[in-house]
């Protein structure tokens, strides 16, 4: 099994970081593997970590009514789930479940805060990478919404 630093080097989100900066990140990350159908986190829980999908697929489930969930997205490797926990510290807006065995790189909010305090340049590069991913997700969501609106009209 590769160590965390070797895994970080392979992930596009960390492409702007040099080896020393990656080692700072590596000390604050954990590899966590989820089995098929395992819940990563539930809607309404207090967010305490971000999960970067390295291998596998997860689905995002939104509660609509009593006991009913709909799949609102499937997240592939190279993307995050739970990033809002690092940014606004509110309750989870959706549930996330592994659809197959899924390997994630987990950064807990307390560790993320430690990165922000310890190395401003690493924090900036990491936040910029997260912002790019969130921006891309927002563009995709906007396109899906526009397409759905065309069907409705």
CSV table of N, CA and C in Angstrom, one decimal:
chain,number,residue,atom,x,y,z
A,1,UNK,N,0.9,-1.2,0.0
A,1,UNK,CA,0.0,0.0,0.0
A,1,UNK,C,0.9,1.2,0.0
A,2,UNK,N,0.5,2.2,-0.8
A,2,UNK,CA,1.3,3.4,-0.9
A,2,UNK,C,1.0,4.3,0.3
A,3,UNK,N,2.0,5.1,0.7
A,3,UNK,CA,1.8,6.0,1.8
A,3,UNK,C,1.0,7.2,1.3
A,4,UNK,N,0.6,8.0,2.3
A,4,UNK,CA,-0.3,9.2,1.9
A,4,UNK,C,0.4,10.2,1.0
A,5,UNK,N,1.7,10.4,1.2
A,5,UNK,CA,2.4,11.3,0.3
A,5,UNK,C,2.5,10.9,-1.1
A,6,UNK,N,2.7,9.6,-1.3
A,6,UNK,CA,2.7,9.0,-2.7
A,6,UNK,C,1.3,9.2,-3.3
A,7,UNK,N,0.2,9.0,-2.5
A,7,UNK,CA,-1.1,9.2,-3.0
A,7,UNK,C,-1.4,10.6,-3.4
A,8,UNK,N,-0.9,11.6,-2.5
A,8,UNK,CA,-1.2,13.0,-2.8
A,8,UNK,C,-0.6,13.4,-4.1
A,9,UNK,N,0.6,12.9,-4.4
A,9,UNK,CA,1.3,13.3,-5.6
A,9,UNK,C,0.5,12.9,-6.9
A,10,UNK,N,-0.3,11.9,-6.8
A,10,UNK,CA,-1.1,11.4,-7.9
A,10,UNK,C,-2.4,12.2,-8.1
A,11,UNK,N,-2.8,13.1,-7.1
A,11,UNK,CA,-4.1,13.7,-7.2
A,11,UNK,C,-4.0,15.1,-7.8
A,12,UNK,N,-4.8,15.4,-8.8
A,12,UNK,CA,-4.7,16.7,-9.5
A,12,UNK,C,-4.9,17.9,-8.6
A,13,UNK,N,-5.6,17.8,-7.5
A,13,UNK,CA,-5.9,18.9,-6.6
A,13,UNK,C,-4.6,19.4,-6.0
A,14,UNK,N,-3.6,18.6,-5.8
A,14,UNK,CA,-2.4,18.9,-5.2
A,14,UNK,C,-1.2,19.2,-6.1
A,15,UNK,N,-1.6,19.4,-7.4
A,15,UNK,CA,-0.6,19.6,-8.5
A,15,UNK,C,0.3,20.8,-8.3
A,16,UNK,N,-0.3,21.9,-7.7
A,16,UNK,CA,0.5,23.1,-7.5
A,16,UNK,C,1.4,23.1,-6.3
A,17,UNK,N,1.3,22.0,-5.5
A,17,UNK,CA,2.1,22.0,-4.3
A,17,UNK,C,3.5,21.3,-4.6
A,18,UNK,N,4.5,21.8,-3.9
A,18,UNK,CA,5.8,21.2,-4.1
A,18,UNK,C,5.9,20.1,-3.0
A,19,UNK,N,7.0,19.2,-3.1
A,19,UNK,CA,7.0,18.1,-2.2
A,19,UNK,C,7.0,18.5,-0.7
A,20,UNK,N,7.6,19.6,-0.3
A,20,UNK,CA,7.6,20.0,1.1
A,20,UNK,C,6.2,20.4,1.5
A,21,UNK,N,5.5,21.1,0.6
A,21,UNK,CA,4.1,21.5,0.9
A,21,UNK,C,3.2,20.3,1.0
A,22,UNK,N,3.4,19.3,0.1
A,22,UNK,CA,2.6,18.1,0.2
A,22,UNK,C,2.8,17.3,1.5
A,23,UNK,N,4.0,17.4,2.0
A,23,UNK,CA,4.3,16.7,3.2
A,23,UNK,C,3.5,17.3,4.4
A,24,UNK,N,3.3,18.7,4.3
A,24,UNK,CA,2.5,19.4,5.3
A,24,UNK,C,1.1,18.8,5.3
A,25,UNK,N,0.5,18.7,4.1
A,25,UNK,CA,-0.8,18.2,3.9
A,25,UNK,C,-0.9,16.8,4.4
A,26,UNK,N,0.1,16.0,4.0
A,26,UNK,CA,0.1,14.5,4.3
A,26,UNK,C,0.0,14.3,5.8
A,27,UNK,N,0.6,15.1,6.6
A,27,UNK,CA,0.6,14.9,8.1
A,27,UNK,C,-0.8,15.2,8.7
A,28,UNK,N,-1.7,15.8,7.9
A,28,UNK,CA,-3.0,16.1,8.4
A,28,UNK,C,-4.1,15.3,7.7
A,29,UNK,N,-3.8,14.3,6.9
A,29,UNK,CA,-4.8,13.5,6.1
A,29,UNK,C,-4.8,12.1,6.6
A,30,UNK,N,-5.9,11.5,6.4
A,30,UNK,CA,-6.1,10.0,6.7
A,30,UNK,C,-6.7,9.4,5.4
A,31,UNK,N,-6.3,8.2,5.1
A,31,UNK,CA,-6.9,7.4,4.1
A,31,UNK,C,-8.1,6.6,4.7
A,32,UNK,N,-9.2,6.8,4.2
A,32,UNK,CA,-10.4,6.0,4.7
A,32,UNK,C,-11.1,5.3,3.5
A,33,UNK,N,-11.3,4.1,3.7
A,33,UNK,CA,-12.0,3.3,2.6
A,33,UNK,C,-13.4,2.9,3.1
A,34,UNK,N,-14.4,3.1,2.2
A,34,UNK,CA,-15.8,2.8,2.5
A,34,UNK,C,-16.2,1.6,1.6
A,35,UNK,N,-16.9,0.7,2.1
A,35,UNK,CA,-17.4,-0.4,1.4
A,35,UNK,C,-18.7,0.0,0.6
A,36,UNK,N,-19.0,-0.8,-0.4
A,36,UNK,CA,-20.2,-0.6,-1.2
A,36,UNK,C,-21.4,-0.4,-0.3
A,37,UNK,N,-22.2,0.6,-0.5
A,37,UNK,CA,-23.5,1.0,0.2
A,37,UNK,C,-23.2,1.6,1.6
A,38,UNK,N,-22.0,1.7,2.0
A,38,UNK,CA,-21.7,2.3,3.3
A,38,UNK,C,-21.9,3.8,3.2
A,39,UNK,N,-22.5,4.3,4.3
A,39,UNK,CA,-22.8,5.8,4.4
A,39,UNK,C,-21.5,6.5,4.9
A,40,UNK,N,-21.1,7.5,4.1
A,40,UNK,CA,-20.0,8.3,4.5
A,40,UNK,C,-20.4,9.4,5.5
A,41,UNK,N,-21.5,10.0,5.2
A,41,UNK,CA,-22.1,10.9,6.2
A,41,UNK,C,-23.5,11.1,5.9
A,42,UNK,N,-24.3,11.5,6.9
A,42,UNK,CA,-25.8,11.7,6.8
A,42,UNK,C,-26.2,13.2,6.7
A,43,UNK,N,-27.2,13.5,6.0
A,43,UNK,CA,-27.8,14.8,6.0
A,43,UNK,C,-28.2,15.2,7.4
A,44,UNK,N,-27.9,16.4,7.8
A,44,UNK,CA,-28.2,16.9,9.1
A,44,UNK,C,-27.2,16.8,10.1
A,45,UNK,N,-26.2,15.9,9.9
A,45,UNK,CA,-25.1,15.8,10.8
A,45,UNK,C,-24.2,17.0,10.8
A,46,UNK,N,-23.5,17.3,11.9
A,46,UNK,CA,-22.6,18.4,11.8
A,46,UNK,C,-21.4,17.9,11.0
A,47,UNK,N,-21.0,18.8,10.1
A,47,UNK,CA,-19.8,18.4,9.2
A,47,UNK,C,-18.5,18.5,10.0
A,48,UNK,N,-17.7,17.4,9.9
A,48,UNK,CA,-16.4,17.5,10.6
A,48,UNK,C,-15.3,17.1,9.7
A,49,UNK,N,-15.5,16.8,8.4
A,49,UNK,CA,-14.4,16.5,7.6
A,49,UNK,C,-14.8,16.6,6.1
A,50,UNK,N,-13.8,16.8,5.3
A,50,UNK,CA,-13.9,16.8,3.8
A,50,UNK,C,-13.3,15.5,3.3
A,51,UNK,N,-13.9,14.9,2.3
A,51,UNK,CA,-13.5,13.6,1.7
A,51,UNK,C,-13.2,13.9,0.3
A,52,UNK,N,-11.9,13.6,-0.1
A,52,UNK,CA,-11.5,13.7,-1.5
A,52,UNK,C,-11.6,12.3,-2.1
A,53,UNK,N,-12.4,12.1,-3.1
A,53,UNK,CA,-12.6,10.8,-3.7
A,53,UNK,C,-11.3,10.4,-4.5
A,54,UNK,N,-10.6,9.4,-4.1
A,54,UNK,CA,-9.4,9.0,-4.9
A,54,UNK,C,-9.7,7.8,-5.8
A,55,UNK,N,-10.6,6.9,-5.3
A,55,UNK,CA,-10.9,5.8,-6.1
A,55,UNK,C,-12.3,5.3,-5.7
A,56,UNK,N,-13.2,5.0,-6.7
A,56,UNK,CA,-14.5,4.6,-6.4
A,56,UNK,C,-15.5,5.7,-6.8
A,57,UNK,N,-16.8,5.5,-6.5
A,57,UNK,CA,-17.9,6.4,-6.8
A,57,UNK,C,-18.8,6.5,-5.6
A,58,UNK,N,-19.2,7.7,-5.4
A,58,UNK,CA,-20.2,7.9,-4.3
A,58,UNK,C,-21.4,8.6,-4.9
A,59,UNK,N,-22.6,8.5,-4.2
A,59,UNK,CA,-23.8,9.2,-4.6
A,59,UNK,C,-24.2,10.1,-3.5
A,60,UNK,N,-24.7,11.3,-3.9
A,60,UNK,CA,-25.2,12.3,-3.0
A,60,UNK,C,-26.7,12.2,-3.0
A,61,UNK,N,-27.2,12.0,-1.8
A,61,UNK,CA,-28.7,11.8,-1.6
A,61,UNK,C,-29.3,12.9,-0.8
A,62,UNK,N,-30.4,13.4,-1.3
A,62,UNK,CA,-31.1,14.5,-0.7
A,62,UNK,C,-32.5,14.0,-0.2
A,63,UNK,N,-32.8,14.3,1.1
A,63,UNK,CA,-34.0,13.9,1.7
A,63,UNK,C,-35.1,14.7,1.1
A,64,UNK,N,-36.2,14.1,0.6
A,64,UNK,CA,-37.4,14.8,0.1
A,64,UNK,C,-38.6,14.1,0.7
A,65,UNK,N,-39.0,14.6,1.8
A,65,UNK,CA,-40.2,14.0,2.5
A,65,UNK,C,-39.7,13.0,3.5
A,66,UNK,N,-40.7,12.4,4.1
A,66,UNK,CA,-40.4,11.4,5.2
A,66,UNK,C,-39.9,10.1,4.6
A,67,UNK,N,-38.6,9.8,4.9
A,67,UNK,CA,-38.0,8.5,4.5
A,67,UNK,C,-37.7,8.4,3.1
A,68,UNK,N,-37.8,9.4,2.3
A,68,UNK,CA,-37.5,9.3,0.8
A,68,UNK,C,-36.2,10.1,0.5
A,69,UNK,N,-35.3,9.5,-0.2
A,69,UNK,CA,-34.1,10.2,-0.7
A,69,UNK,C,-34.0,10.1,-2.2
A,70,UNK,N,-33.5,11.1,-2.8
A,70,UNK,CA,-33.3,11.1,-4.3
A,70,UNK,C,-31.8,11.3,-4.5
A,71,UNK,N,-31.3,10.6,-5.5
A,71,UNK,CA,-29.9,10.8,-5.9
A,71,UNK,C,-29.8,12.1,-6.7
A,72,UNK,N,-29.0,13.1,-6.2
A,72,UNK,CA,-28.8,14.3,-6.8
A,72,UNK,C,-27.5,14.5,-7.6
A,73,UNK,N,-26.6,13.6,-7.3
A,73,UNK,CA,-25.3,13.6,-8.0
A,73,UNK,C,-24.6,12.3,-7.7
A,74,UNK,N,-23.7,12.0,-8.7
A,74,UNK,CA,-22.7,10.9,-8.5
A,74,UNK,C,-21.4,11.6,-8.6
A,75,UNK,N,-20.5,11.3,-7.6
A,75,UNK,CA,-19.2,11.9,-7.5
A,75,UNK,C,-18.1,10.9,-7.9
A,76,UNK,N,-17.3,11.3,-8.8
A,76,UNK,CA,-16.2,10.4,-9.3
A,76,UNK,C,-14.9,10.8,-8.7
A,77,UNK,N,-13.9,10.0,-8.9
A,77,UNK,CA,-12.5,10.3,-8.3
A,77,UNK,C,-12.1,11.7,-8.8
A,78,UNK,N,-11.3,12.4,-8.0
A,78,UNK,CA,-10.8,13.7,-8.3
A,78,UNK,C,-11.7,14.8,-7.8
A,79,UNK,N,-12.8,14.5,-7.1
A,79,UNK,CA,-13.7,15.5,-6.6
A,79,UNK,C,-13.9,15.3,-5.1
A,80,UNK,N,-14.5,16.3,-4.5
A,80,UNK,CA,-14.7,16.3,-3.0
A,80,UNK,C,-16.2,16.1,-2.7
A,81,UNK,N,-16.4,15.6,-1.5
A,81,UNK,CA,-17.7,15.7,-0.8
A,81,UNK,C,-17.4,16.2,0.6
A,82,UNK,N,-18.3,17.0,1.1
A,82,UNK,CA,-18.2,17.5,2.5
A,82,UNK,C,-17.3,18.8,2.6
A,83,UNK,N,-17.0,19.4,1.5
A,83,UNK,CA,-16.2,20.6,1.5
A,83,UNK,C,-16.8,21.8,2.3
A,84,UNK,N,-18.2,21.8,2.3
A,84,UNK,CA,-18.8,22.9,3.0
A,84,UNK,C,-18.5,22.8,4.5
A,85,UNK,N,-18.2,21.6,5.0
A,85,UNK,CA,-17.9,21.5,6.5
A,85,UNK,C,-16.6,22.3,6.8
A,86,UNK,N,-15.7,22.3,5.9
A,86,UNK,CA,-14.5,23.1,6.1
A,86,UNK,C,-14.7,24.6,6.0
A,87,UNK,N,-15.7,25.0,5.3
A,87,UNK,CA,-15.9,26.4,5.0
A,87,UNK,C,-16.9,27.1,5.9
A,88,UNK,N,-18.0,26.4,6.2
A,88,UNK,CA,-19.0,27.1,7.0
A,88,UNK,C,-19.5,26.4,8.3
A,89,UNK,N,-19.0,25.2,8.5
A,89,UNK,CA,-19.2,24.5,9.8
A,89,UNK,C,-20.7,24.3,10.1
A,90,UNK,N,-21.5,24.2,9.1
A,90,UNK,CA,-22.9,23.9,9.4
A,90,UNK,C,-23.2,22.4,9.2
A,91,UNK,N,-24.5,22.1,9.4
A,91,UNK,CA,-24.9,20.7,9.2
A,91,UNK,C,-24.8,20.3,7.7
A,92,UNK,N,-24.7,19.0,7.5
A,92,UNK,CA,-24.6,18.4,6.2
A,92,UNK,C,-25.9,18.7,5.4
A,93,UNK,N,-25.8,19.1,4.2
A,93,UNK,CA,-26.9,19.5,3.4
A,93,UNK,C,-27.5,18.2,2.6
A,94,UNK,N,-26.7,17.1,2.6
A,94,UNK,CA,-27.1,15.9,2.0
A,94,UNK,C,-26.4,14.8,2.6
A,95,UNK,N,-26.8,13.6,2.2
A,95,UNK,CA,-26.1,12.3,2.7
A,95,UNK,C,-25.2,11.9,1.5
A,96,UNK,N,-24.2,11.2,1.8
A,96,UNK,CA,-23.3,10.6,0.8
A,96,UNK,C,-23.0,9.1,1.1
A,97,UNK,N,-23.2,8.3,0.1
A,97,UNK,CA,-23.1,6.9,0.2
A,97,UNK,C,-22.2,6.3,-0.9
A,98,UNK,N,-21.3,5.4,-0.5
A,98,UNK,CA,-20.4,4.7,-1.5
A,98,UNK,C,-21.3,3.8,-2.4
A,99,UNK,N,-21.1,3.8,-3.7
A,99,UNK,CA,-21.8,2.9,-4.6
A,99,UNK,C,-21.0,1.7,-4.9
A,100,UNK,N,-19.7,1.8,-4.6
A,100,UNK,CA,-18.8,0.7,-4.7
A,100,UNK,C,-17.7,0.9,-3.7
A,101,UNK,N,-16.7,0.0,-3.6
A,101,UNK,CA,-15.6,0.3,-2.6
A,101,UNK,C,-15.0,1.6,-3.0
A,102,UNK,N,-14.8,2.5,-2.1
A,102,UNK,CA,-14.3,3.8,-2.4
A,102,UNK,C,-13.3,4.2,-1.4
A,103,UNK,N,-12.1,4.7,-2.0
A,103,UNK,CA,-11.0,5.2,-1.1
A,103,UNK,C,-11.0,6.7,-1.1
A,104,UNK,N,-11.0,7.2,0.1
A,104,UNK,CA,-11.0,8.7,0.2
A,104,UNK,C,-9.8,9.2,1.0
A,105,UNK,N,-9.4,10.4,0.7
A,105,UNK,CA,-8.5,11.1,1.5
A,105,UNK,C,-9.3,12.1,2.4
A,106,UNK,N,-9.2,11.8,3.7
A,106,UNK,CA,-10.1,12.6,4.6
A,106,UNK,C,-9.2,13.6,5.4
A,107,UNK,N,-9.8,14.9,5.4
A,107,UNK,CA,-9.2,15.9,6.2
A,107,UNK,C,-10.2,16.4,7.1
A,108,UNK,N,-10.0,16.2,8.4
A,108,UNK,CA,-10.9,16.7,9.4
A,108,UNK,C,-10.8,18.2,9.6
A,109,UNK,N,-11.9,18.9,10.0
A,109,UNK,CA,-11.9,20.3,10.1
A,109,UNK,C,-10.8,20.8,11.0
A,110,UNK,N,-10.5,20.1,12.1
A,110,UNK,CA,-9.5,20.6,13.0
A,110,UNK,C,-8.1,20.5,12.4
A,111,UNK,N,-7.9,19.5,11.5
A,111,UNK,CA,-6.6,19.4,10.8
A,111,UNK,C,-6.5,20.5,9.7
A,112,UNK,N,-7.6,20.8,9.1
A,112,UNK,CA,-7.7,21.8,8.0
A,112,UNK,C,-7.3,23.1,8.7
A,113,UNK,N,-7.9,23.4,9.8
A,113,UNK,CA,-7.6,24.7,10.6
A,113,UNK,C,-6.1,24.7,10.9
A,114,UNK,N,-5.5,23.6,11.3
A,114,UNK,CA,-4.1,23.6,11.6
A,114,UNK,C,-3.2,23.9,10.4
A,115,UNK,N,-3.7,23.4,9.2
A,115,UNK,CA,-2.9,23.7,8.0
A,115,UNK,C,-3.0,25.2,7.7
A,116,UNK,N,-4.2,25.8,7.8
A,116,UNK,CA,-4.4,27.2,7.6
A,116,UNK,C,-3.6,28.1,8.5
A,117,UNK,N,-3.4,27.7,9.7
A,117,UNK,CA,-2.6,28.4,10.7
A,117,UNK,C,-1.1,28.2,10.5
A,118,UNK,N,-0.7,27.1,10.1
A,118,UNK,CA,0.7,26.8,10.0
A,118,UNK,C,1.5,27.2,8.8
A,119,UNK,N,0.8,27.2,7.6
A,119,UNK,CA,1.5,27.6,6.4
A,119,UNK,C,0.6,28.3,5.5
A,120,UNK,N,0.7,29.6,5.4
A,120,UNK,CA,-0.2,30.4,4.6
A,120,UNK,C,-0.2,30.1,3.1
A,121,UNK,N,1.0,29.8,2.6
A,121,UNK,CA,1.1,29.5,1.2
A,121,UNK,C,0.3,28.2,0.8
A,122,UNK,N,0.6,27.1,1.7
A,122,UNK,CA,-0.1,25.9,1.5
A,122,UNK,C,-1.6,26.1,1.6
A,123,UNK,N,-2.0,26.8,2.6
A,123,UNK,CA,-3.5,27.1,2.8
A,123,UNK,C,-4.1,27.8,1.6
A,124,UNK,N,-3.3,28.8,1.1
A,124,UNK,CA,-3.8,29.5,-0.1
A,124,UNK,C,-4.0,28.6,-1.3
A,125,UNK,N,-3.0,27.8,-1.6
A,125,UNK,CA,-3.0,26.9,-2.7
A,125,UNK,C,-4.1,25.8,-2.6
A,126,UNK,N,-4.3,25.3,-1.4
A,126,UNK,CA,-5.3,24.3,-1.1
A,126,UNK,C,-6.7,25.0,-1.2
A,127,UNK,N,-6.9,26.2,-0.7
A,127,UNK,CA,-8.2,26.8,-0.8
A,127,UNK,C,-8.5,27.2,-2.3
A,128,UNK,N,-7.5,27.6,-3.0
A,128,UNK,CA,-7.7,27.9,-4.4
A,128,UNK,C,-8.1,26.6,-5.2
A,129,UNK,N,-7.5,25.5,-4.9
A,129,UNK,CA,-7.9,24.2,-5.6
A,129,UNK,C,-9.3,23.8,-5.2
A,130,UNK,N,-9.7,24.0,-3.9
A,130,UNK,CA,-11.0,23.7,-3.5
A,130,UNK,C,-12.0,24.6,-4.2
A,131,UNK,N,-11.7,25.9,-4.3
A,131,UNK,CA,-12.5,26.9,-4.9
A,131,UNK,C,-12.7,26.6,-6.4
A,132,UNK,N,-11.7,26.1,-7.1
A,132,UNK,CA,-11.8,25.7,-8.5
A,132,UNK,C,-12.8,24.5,-8.7
A,133,UNK,N,-12.7,23.6,-7.8
A,133,UNK,CA,-13.6,22.4,-7.8
A,133,UNK,C,-15.0,22.8,-7.6
A,134,UNK,N,-15.2,23.6,-6.5
A,134,UNK,CA,-16.6,24.1,-6.2
A,134,UNK,C,-17.1,24.9,-7.4
A,135,UNK,N,-16.3,25.7,-8.0
A,135,UNK,CA,-16.7,26.6,-9.1
A,135,UNK,C,-17.2,25.7,-10.3
A,136,UNK,N,-16.4,24.6,-10.5
A,136,UNK,CA,-16.8,23.7,-11.6
A,136,UNK,C,-18.1,23.0,-11.3
A,137,UNK,N,-18.2,22.6,-10.1
A,137,UNK,CA,-19.5,21.9,-9.7
A,137,UNK,C,-20.7,22.9,-9.8
A,138,UNK,N,-20.5,24.1,-9.5
A,138,UNK,CA,-21.6,25.1,-9.6
A,138,UNK,C,-21.9,25.3,-11.1
A,139,UNK,N,-20.9,25.4,-12.0
A,139,UNK,CA,-21.2,25.5,-13.4
A,139,UNK,C,-22.0,24.3,-13.9
A,140,UNK,N,-21.6,23.1,-13.5
A,140,UNK,CA,-22.3,21.9,-13.9
A,140,UNK,C,-23.8,21.9,-13.4
A,141,UNK,N,-24.0,22.3,-12.1
A,141,UNK,CA,-25.3,22.4,-11.6
A,141,UNK,C,-26.1,23.4,-12.3
A,142,UNK,N,-25.6,24.5,-12.6
A,142,UNK,CA,-26.3,25.6,-13.4
A,142,UNK,C,-26.7,25.0,-14.7
A,143,UNK,N,-25.8,24.3,-15.4
A,143,UNK,CA,-26.2,23.7,-16.7
A,143,UNK,C,-27.3,22.7,-16.6
A,144,UNK,N,-27.3,21.9,-15.5
A,144,UNK,CA,-28.3,20.9,-15.3
A,144,UNK,C,-29.6,21.6,-15.0
A,145,UNK,N,-29.6,22.6,-14.2
A,145,UNK,CA,-30.8,23.4,-13.9
A,145,UNK,C,-31.4,24.0,-15.1
A,146,UNK,N,-30.5,24.6,-16.0
A,146,UNK,CA,-31.0,25.2,-17.2
A,146,UNK,C,-31.6,24.2,-18.1
A,147,UNK,N,-31.0,23.0,-18.2
A,147,UNK,CA,-31.6,21.9,-19.1
A,147,UNK,C,-32.9,21.4,-18.5
A,148,UNK,N,-33.0,21.3,-17.2
A,148,UNK,CA,-34.3,20.9,-16.6
A,148,UNK,C,-35.4,21.9,-16.9
A,149,UNK,N,-35.0,23.2,-16.8
A,149,UNK,CA,-36.0,24.3,-17.0
A,149,UNK,C,-36.5,24.2,-18.4
A,150,UNK,N,-35.6,23.9,-19.4
A,150,UNK,CA,-36.1,23.8,-20.8
A,150,UNK,C,-37.1,22.7,-20.9
A,151,UNK,N,-36.9,21.6,-20.3
A,151,UNK,CA,-37.9,20.5,-20.3
A,151,UNK,C,-39.2,20.9,-19.7
A,152,UNK,N,-39.1,21.6,-18.6
A,152,UNK,CA,-40.4,22.0,-17.9
A,152,UNK,C,-41.2,23.0,-18.7
A,153,UNK,N,-40.4,23.9,-19.3
A,153,UNK,CA,-41.1,24.9,-20.2
A,153,UNK,C,-41.6,24.3,-21.4
